[in-house]
PDB file of C-alpha atoms in Angstrom:
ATOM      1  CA  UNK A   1     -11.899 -13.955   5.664  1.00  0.00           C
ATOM      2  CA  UNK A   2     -10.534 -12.320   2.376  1.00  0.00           C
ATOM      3  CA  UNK A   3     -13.681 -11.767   1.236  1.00  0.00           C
ATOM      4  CA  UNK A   4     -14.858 -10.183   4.364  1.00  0.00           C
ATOM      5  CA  UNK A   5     -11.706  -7.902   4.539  1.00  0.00           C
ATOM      6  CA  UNK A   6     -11.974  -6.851   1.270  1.00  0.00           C
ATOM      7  CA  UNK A   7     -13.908  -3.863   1.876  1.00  0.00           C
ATOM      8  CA  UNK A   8     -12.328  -1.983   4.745  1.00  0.00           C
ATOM      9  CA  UNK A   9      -9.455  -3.795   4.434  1.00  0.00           C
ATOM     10  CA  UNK A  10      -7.952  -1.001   1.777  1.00  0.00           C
ATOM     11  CA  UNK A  11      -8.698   1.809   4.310  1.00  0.00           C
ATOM     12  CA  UNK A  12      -7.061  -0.356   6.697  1.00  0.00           C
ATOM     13  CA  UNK A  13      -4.182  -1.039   4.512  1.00  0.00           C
ATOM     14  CA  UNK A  14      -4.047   2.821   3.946  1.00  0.00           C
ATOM     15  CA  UNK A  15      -3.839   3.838   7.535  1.00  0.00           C
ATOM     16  CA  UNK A  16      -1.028   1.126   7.805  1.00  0.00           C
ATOM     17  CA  UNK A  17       1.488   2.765   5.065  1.00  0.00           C
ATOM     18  CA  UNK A  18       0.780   6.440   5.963  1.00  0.00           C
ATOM     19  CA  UNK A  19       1.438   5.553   9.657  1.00  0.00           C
ATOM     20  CA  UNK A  20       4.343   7.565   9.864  1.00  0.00           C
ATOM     21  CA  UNK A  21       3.049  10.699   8.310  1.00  0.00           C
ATOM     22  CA  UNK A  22      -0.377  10.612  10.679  1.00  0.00           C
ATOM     23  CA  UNK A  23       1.690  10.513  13.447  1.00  0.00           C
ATOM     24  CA  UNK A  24       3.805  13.261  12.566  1.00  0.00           C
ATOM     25  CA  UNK A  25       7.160  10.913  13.076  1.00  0.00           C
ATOM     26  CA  UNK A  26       8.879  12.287   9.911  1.00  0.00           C
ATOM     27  CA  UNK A  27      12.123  13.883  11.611  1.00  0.00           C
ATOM     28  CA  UNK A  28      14.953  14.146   8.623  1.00  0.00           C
ATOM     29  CA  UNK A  29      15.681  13.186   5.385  1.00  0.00           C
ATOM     30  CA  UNK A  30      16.018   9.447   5.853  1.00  0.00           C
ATOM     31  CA  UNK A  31      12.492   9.047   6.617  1.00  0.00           C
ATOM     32  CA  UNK A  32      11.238  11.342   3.418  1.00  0.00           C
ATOM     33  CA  UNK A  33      12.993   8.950   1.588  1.00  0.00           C
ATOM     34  CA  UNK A  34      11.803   5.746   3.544  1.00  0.00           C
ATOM     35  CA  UNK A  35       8.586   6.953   2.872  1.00  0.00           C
ATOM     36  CA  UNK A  36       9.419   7.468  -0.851  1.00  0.00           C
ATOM     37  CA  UNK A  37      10.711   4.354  -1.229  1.00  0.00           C
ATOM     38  CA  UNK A  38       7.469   2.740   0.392  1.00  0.00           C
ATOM     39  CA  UNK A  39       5.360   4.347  -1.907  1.00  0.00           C
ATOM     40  CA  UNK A  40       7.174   2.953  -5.241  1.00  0.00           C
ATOM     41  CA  UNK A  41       7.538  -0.204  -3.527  1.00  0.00           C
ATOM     42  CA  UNK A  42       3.655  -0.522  -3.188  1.00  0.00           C
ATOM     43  CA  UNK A  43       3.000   0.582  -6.742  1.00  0.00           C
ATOM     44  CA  UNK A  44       6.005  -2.277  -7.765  1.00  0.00           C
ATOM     45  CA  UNK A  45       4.277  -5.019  -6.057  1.00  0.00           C
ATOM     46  CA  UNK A  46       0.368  -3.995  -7.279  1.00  0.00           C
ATOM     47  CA  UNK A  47       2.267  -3.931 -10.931  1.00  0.00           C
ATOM     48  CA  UNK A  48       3.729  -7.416 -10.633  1.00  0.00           C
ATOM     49  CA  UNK A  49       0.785  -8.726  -9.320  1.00  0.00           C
ATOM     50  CA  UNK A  50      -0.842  -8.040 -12.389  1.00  0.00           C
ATOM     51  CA  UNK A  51       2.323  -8.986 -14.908  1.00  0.00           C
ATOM     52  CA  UNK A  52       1.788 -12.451 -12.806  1.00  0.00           C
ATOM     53  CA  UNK A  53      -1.829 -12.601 -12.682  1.00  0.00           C
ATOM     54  CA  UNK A  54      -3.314 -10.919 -15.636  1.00  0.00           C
ATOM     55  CA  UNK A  55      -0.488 -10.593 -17.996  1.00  0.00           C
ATOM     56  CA  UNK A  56       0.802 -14.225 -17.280  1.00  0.00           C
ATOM     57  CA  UNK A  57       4.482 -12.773 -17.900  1.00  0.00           C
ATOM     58  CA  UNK A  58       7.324 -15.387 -16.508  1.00  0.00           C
ATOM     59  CA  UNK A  59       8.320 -14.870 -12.706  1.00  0.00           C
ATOM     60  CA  UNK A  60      11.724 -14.453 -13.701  1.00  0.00           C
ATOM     61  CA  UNK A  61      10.772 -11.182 -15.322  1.00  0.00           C
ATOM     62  CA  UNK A  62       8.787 -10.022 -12.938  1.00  0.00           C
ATOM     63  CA  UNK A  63      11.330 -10.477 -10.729  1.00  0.00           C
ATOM     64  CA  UNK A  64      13.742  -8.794 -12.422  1.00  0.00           C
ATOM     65  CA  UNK A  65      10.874  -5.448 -12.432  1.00  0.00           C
ATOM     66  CA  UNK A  66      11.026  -5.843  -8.825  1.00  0.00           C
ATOM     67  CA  UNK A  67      14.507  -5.638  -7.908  1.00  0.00           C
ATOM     68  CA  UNK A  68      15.015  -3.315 -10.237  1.00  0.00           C
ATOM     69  CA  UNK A  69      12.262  -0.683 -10.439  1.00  0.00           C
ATOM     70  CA  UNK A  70      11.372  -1.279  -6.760  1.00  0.00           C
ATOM     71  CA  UNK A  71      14.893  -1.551  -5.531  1.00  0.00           C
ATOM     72  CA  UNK A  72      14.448  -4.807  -3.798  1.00  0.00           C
ATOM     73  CA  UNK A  73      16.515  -7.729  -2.664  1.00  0.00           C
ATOM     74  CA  UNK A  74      16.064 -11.357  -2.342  1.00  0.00           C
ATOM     75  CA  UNK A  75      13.873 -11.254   0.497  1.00  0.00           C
ATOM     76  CA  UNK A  76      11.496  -8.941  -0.188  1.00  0.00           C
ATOM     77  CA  UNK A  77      11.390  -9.955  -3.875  1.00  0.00           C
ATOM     78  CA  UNK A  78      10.738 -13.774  -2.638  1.00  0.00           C
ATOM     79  CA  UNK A  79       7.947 -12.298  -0.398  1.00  0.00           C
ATOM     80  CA  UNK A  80       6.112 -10.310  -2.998  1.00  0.00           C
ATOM     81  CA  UNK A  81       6.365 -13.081  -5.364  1.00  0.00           C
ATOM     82  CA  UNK A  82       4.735 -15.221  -3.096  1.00  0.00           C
ATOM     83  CA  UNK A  83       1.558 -13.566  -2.616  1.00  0.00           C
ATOM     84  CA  UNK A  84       1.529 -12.298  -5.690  1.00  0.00           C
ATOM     85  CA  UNK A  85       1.165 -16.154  -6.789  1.00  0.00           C
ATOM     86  CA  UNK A  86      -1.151 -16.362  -4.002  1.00  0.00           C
ATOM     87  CA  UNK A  87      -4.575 -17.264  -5.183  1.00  0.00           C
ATOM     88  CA  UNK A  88      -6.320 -14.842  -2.797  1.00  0.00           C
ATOM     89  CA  UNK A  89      -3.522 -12.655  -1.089  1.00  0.00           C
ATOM     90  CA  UNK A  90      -2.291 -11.445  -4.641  1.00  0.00           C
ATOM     91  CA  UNK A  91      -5.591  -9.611  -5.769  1.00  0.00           C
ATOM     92  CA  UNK A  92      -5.093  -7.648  -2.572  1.00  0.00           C
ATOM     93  CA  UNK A  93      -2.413  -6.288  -3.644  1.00  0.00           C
ATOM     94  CA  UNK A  94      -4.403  -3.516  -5.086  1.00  0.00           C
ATOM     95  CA  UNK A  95      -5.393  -2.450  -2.139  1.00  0.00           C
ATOM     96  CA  UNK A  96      -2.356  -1.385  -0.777  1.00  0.00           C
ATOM     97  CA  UNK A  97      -1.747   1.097  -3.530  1.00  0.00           C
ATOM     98  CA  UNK A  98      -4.783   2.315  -3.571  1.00  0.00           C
ATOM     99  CA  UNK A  99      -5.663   2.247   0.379  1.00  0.00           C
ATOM    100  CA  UNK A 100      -2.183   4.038   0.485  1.00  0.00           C
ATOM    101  CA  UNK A 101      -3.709   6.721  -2.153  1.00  0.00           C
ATOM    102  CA  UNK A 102      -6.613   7.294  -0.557  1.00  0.00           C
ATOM    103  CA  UNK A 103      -5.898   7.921   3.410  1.00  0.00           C
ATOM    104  CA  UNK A 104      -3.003   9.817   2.215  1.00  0.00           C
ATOM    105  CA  UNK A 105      -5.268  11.881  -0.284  1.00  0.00           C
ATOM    106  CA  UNK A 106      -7.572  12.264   2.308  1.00  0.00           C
ATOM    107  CA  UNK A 107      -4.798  13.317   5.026  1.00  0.00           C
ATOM    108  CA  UNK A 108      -3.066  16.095   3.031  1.00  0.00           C
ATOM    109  CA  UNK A 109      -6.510  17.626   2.403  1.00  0.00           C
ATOM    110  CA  UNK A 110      -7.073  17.912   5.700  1.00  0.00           C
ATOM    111  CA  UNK A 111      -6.532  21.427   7.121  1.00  0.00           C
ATOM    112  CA  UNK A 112      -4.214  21.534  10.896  1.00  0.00           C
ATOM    113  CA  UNK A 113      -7.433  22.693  12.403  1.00  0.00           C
ATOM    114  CA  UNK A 114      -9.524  19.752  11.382  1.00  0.00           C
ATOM    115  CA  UNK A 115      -6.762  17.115  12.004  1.00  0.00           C
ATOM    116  CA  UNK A 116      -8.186  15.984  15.524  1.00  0.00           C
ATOM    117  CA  UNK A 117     -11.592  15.320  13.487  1.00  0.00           C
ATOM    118  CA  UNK A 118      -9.664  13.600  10.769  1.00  0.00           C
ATOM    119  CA  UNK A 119      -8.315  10.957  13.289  1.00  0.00           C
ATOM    120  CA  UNK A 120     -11.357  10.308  14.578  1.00  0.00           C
ATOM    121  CA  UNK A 121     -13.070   9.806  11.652  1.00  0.00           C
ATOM    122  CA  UNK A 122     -10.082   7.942  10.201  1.00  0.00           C
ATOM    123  CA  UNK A 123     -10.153   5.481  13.074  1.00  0.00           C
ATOM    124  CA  UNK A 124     -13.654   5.603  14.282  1.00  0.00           C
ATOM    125  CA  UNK A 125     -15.434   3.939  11.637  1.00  0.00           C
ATOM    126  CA  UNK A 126     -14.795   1.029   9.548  1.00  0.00           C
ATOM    127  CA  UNK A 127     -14.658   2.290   5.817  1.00  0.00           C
ATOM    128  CA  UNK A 128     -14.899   1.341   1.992  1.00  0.00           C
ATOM    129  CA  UNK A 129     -12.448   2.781  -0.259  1.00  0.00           C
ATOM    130  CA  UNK A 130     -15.583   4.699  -2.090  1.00  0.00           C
ATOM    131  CA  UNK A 131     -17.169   5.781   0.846  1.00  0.00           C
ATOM    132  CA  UNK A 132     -14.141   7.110   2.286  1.00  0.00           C
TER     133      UNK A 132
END
């Protein structure tokens, strides 16, 4: 199943974390910074996934990077910990970041008049992150 979500799975992914900005829900300050916030966070766990993973640095530290650079507590450090240990969830982690990046790339280069299109297209096809 990994393997066969791999591919679209980072469009996917994408669509997922720029849900509130395709839908237009962004109504005051709280959620520009919600969606800030989501955006580091995603970048923190793709980074500790690799200190874990590539860079075999000590949980304990990466912990520590999470709480602090991604302004995390327990729970969501413990959860992105765990898959980043994970022996096929944690290379995912990657796509996240750069599904994120891409649909929201893709989204604020679309003009208002084409936006209809965009949704369809977004939606309407099942996508690679290099075809996309």
């Amino acid at each position: 199943l990994c393997t066969l979500n791999g591919i679209p799975g980072v469009i996917q992914e994408g669509i997922g974390d720029q849900a509130t900005e395709i839908i237009d829900w962004v109504e005051d300050d709280d959620d520009v910074i919600q969606i800030a916030l989501r955006r580091l966070r995603i970048a923190v766990a793709t980074t500790a996934s690799w200190k874990l993973m590539e860079l075999h640095e000590n949980e304990e530290s990466v912990v520590r990077y999470i709480k602090e650079t991604g302004f995390a507590i327990n729970p969501y450090v413990d959860g992105r910990i765990s898959q980043a240990k994970h022996i096929y969830r944690g290379p995912f982690n990657a796509s996240y970041y750069y599904g994120n990046q891409a649909v929201r790339a893709k989204r604020l280069a679309t003009p208002k008049e084409k936006y209809a299109e965009f949704i369809t297209y977004l939606y309407g096809r099942m996508h690679s992150l290099e075809g996309f």
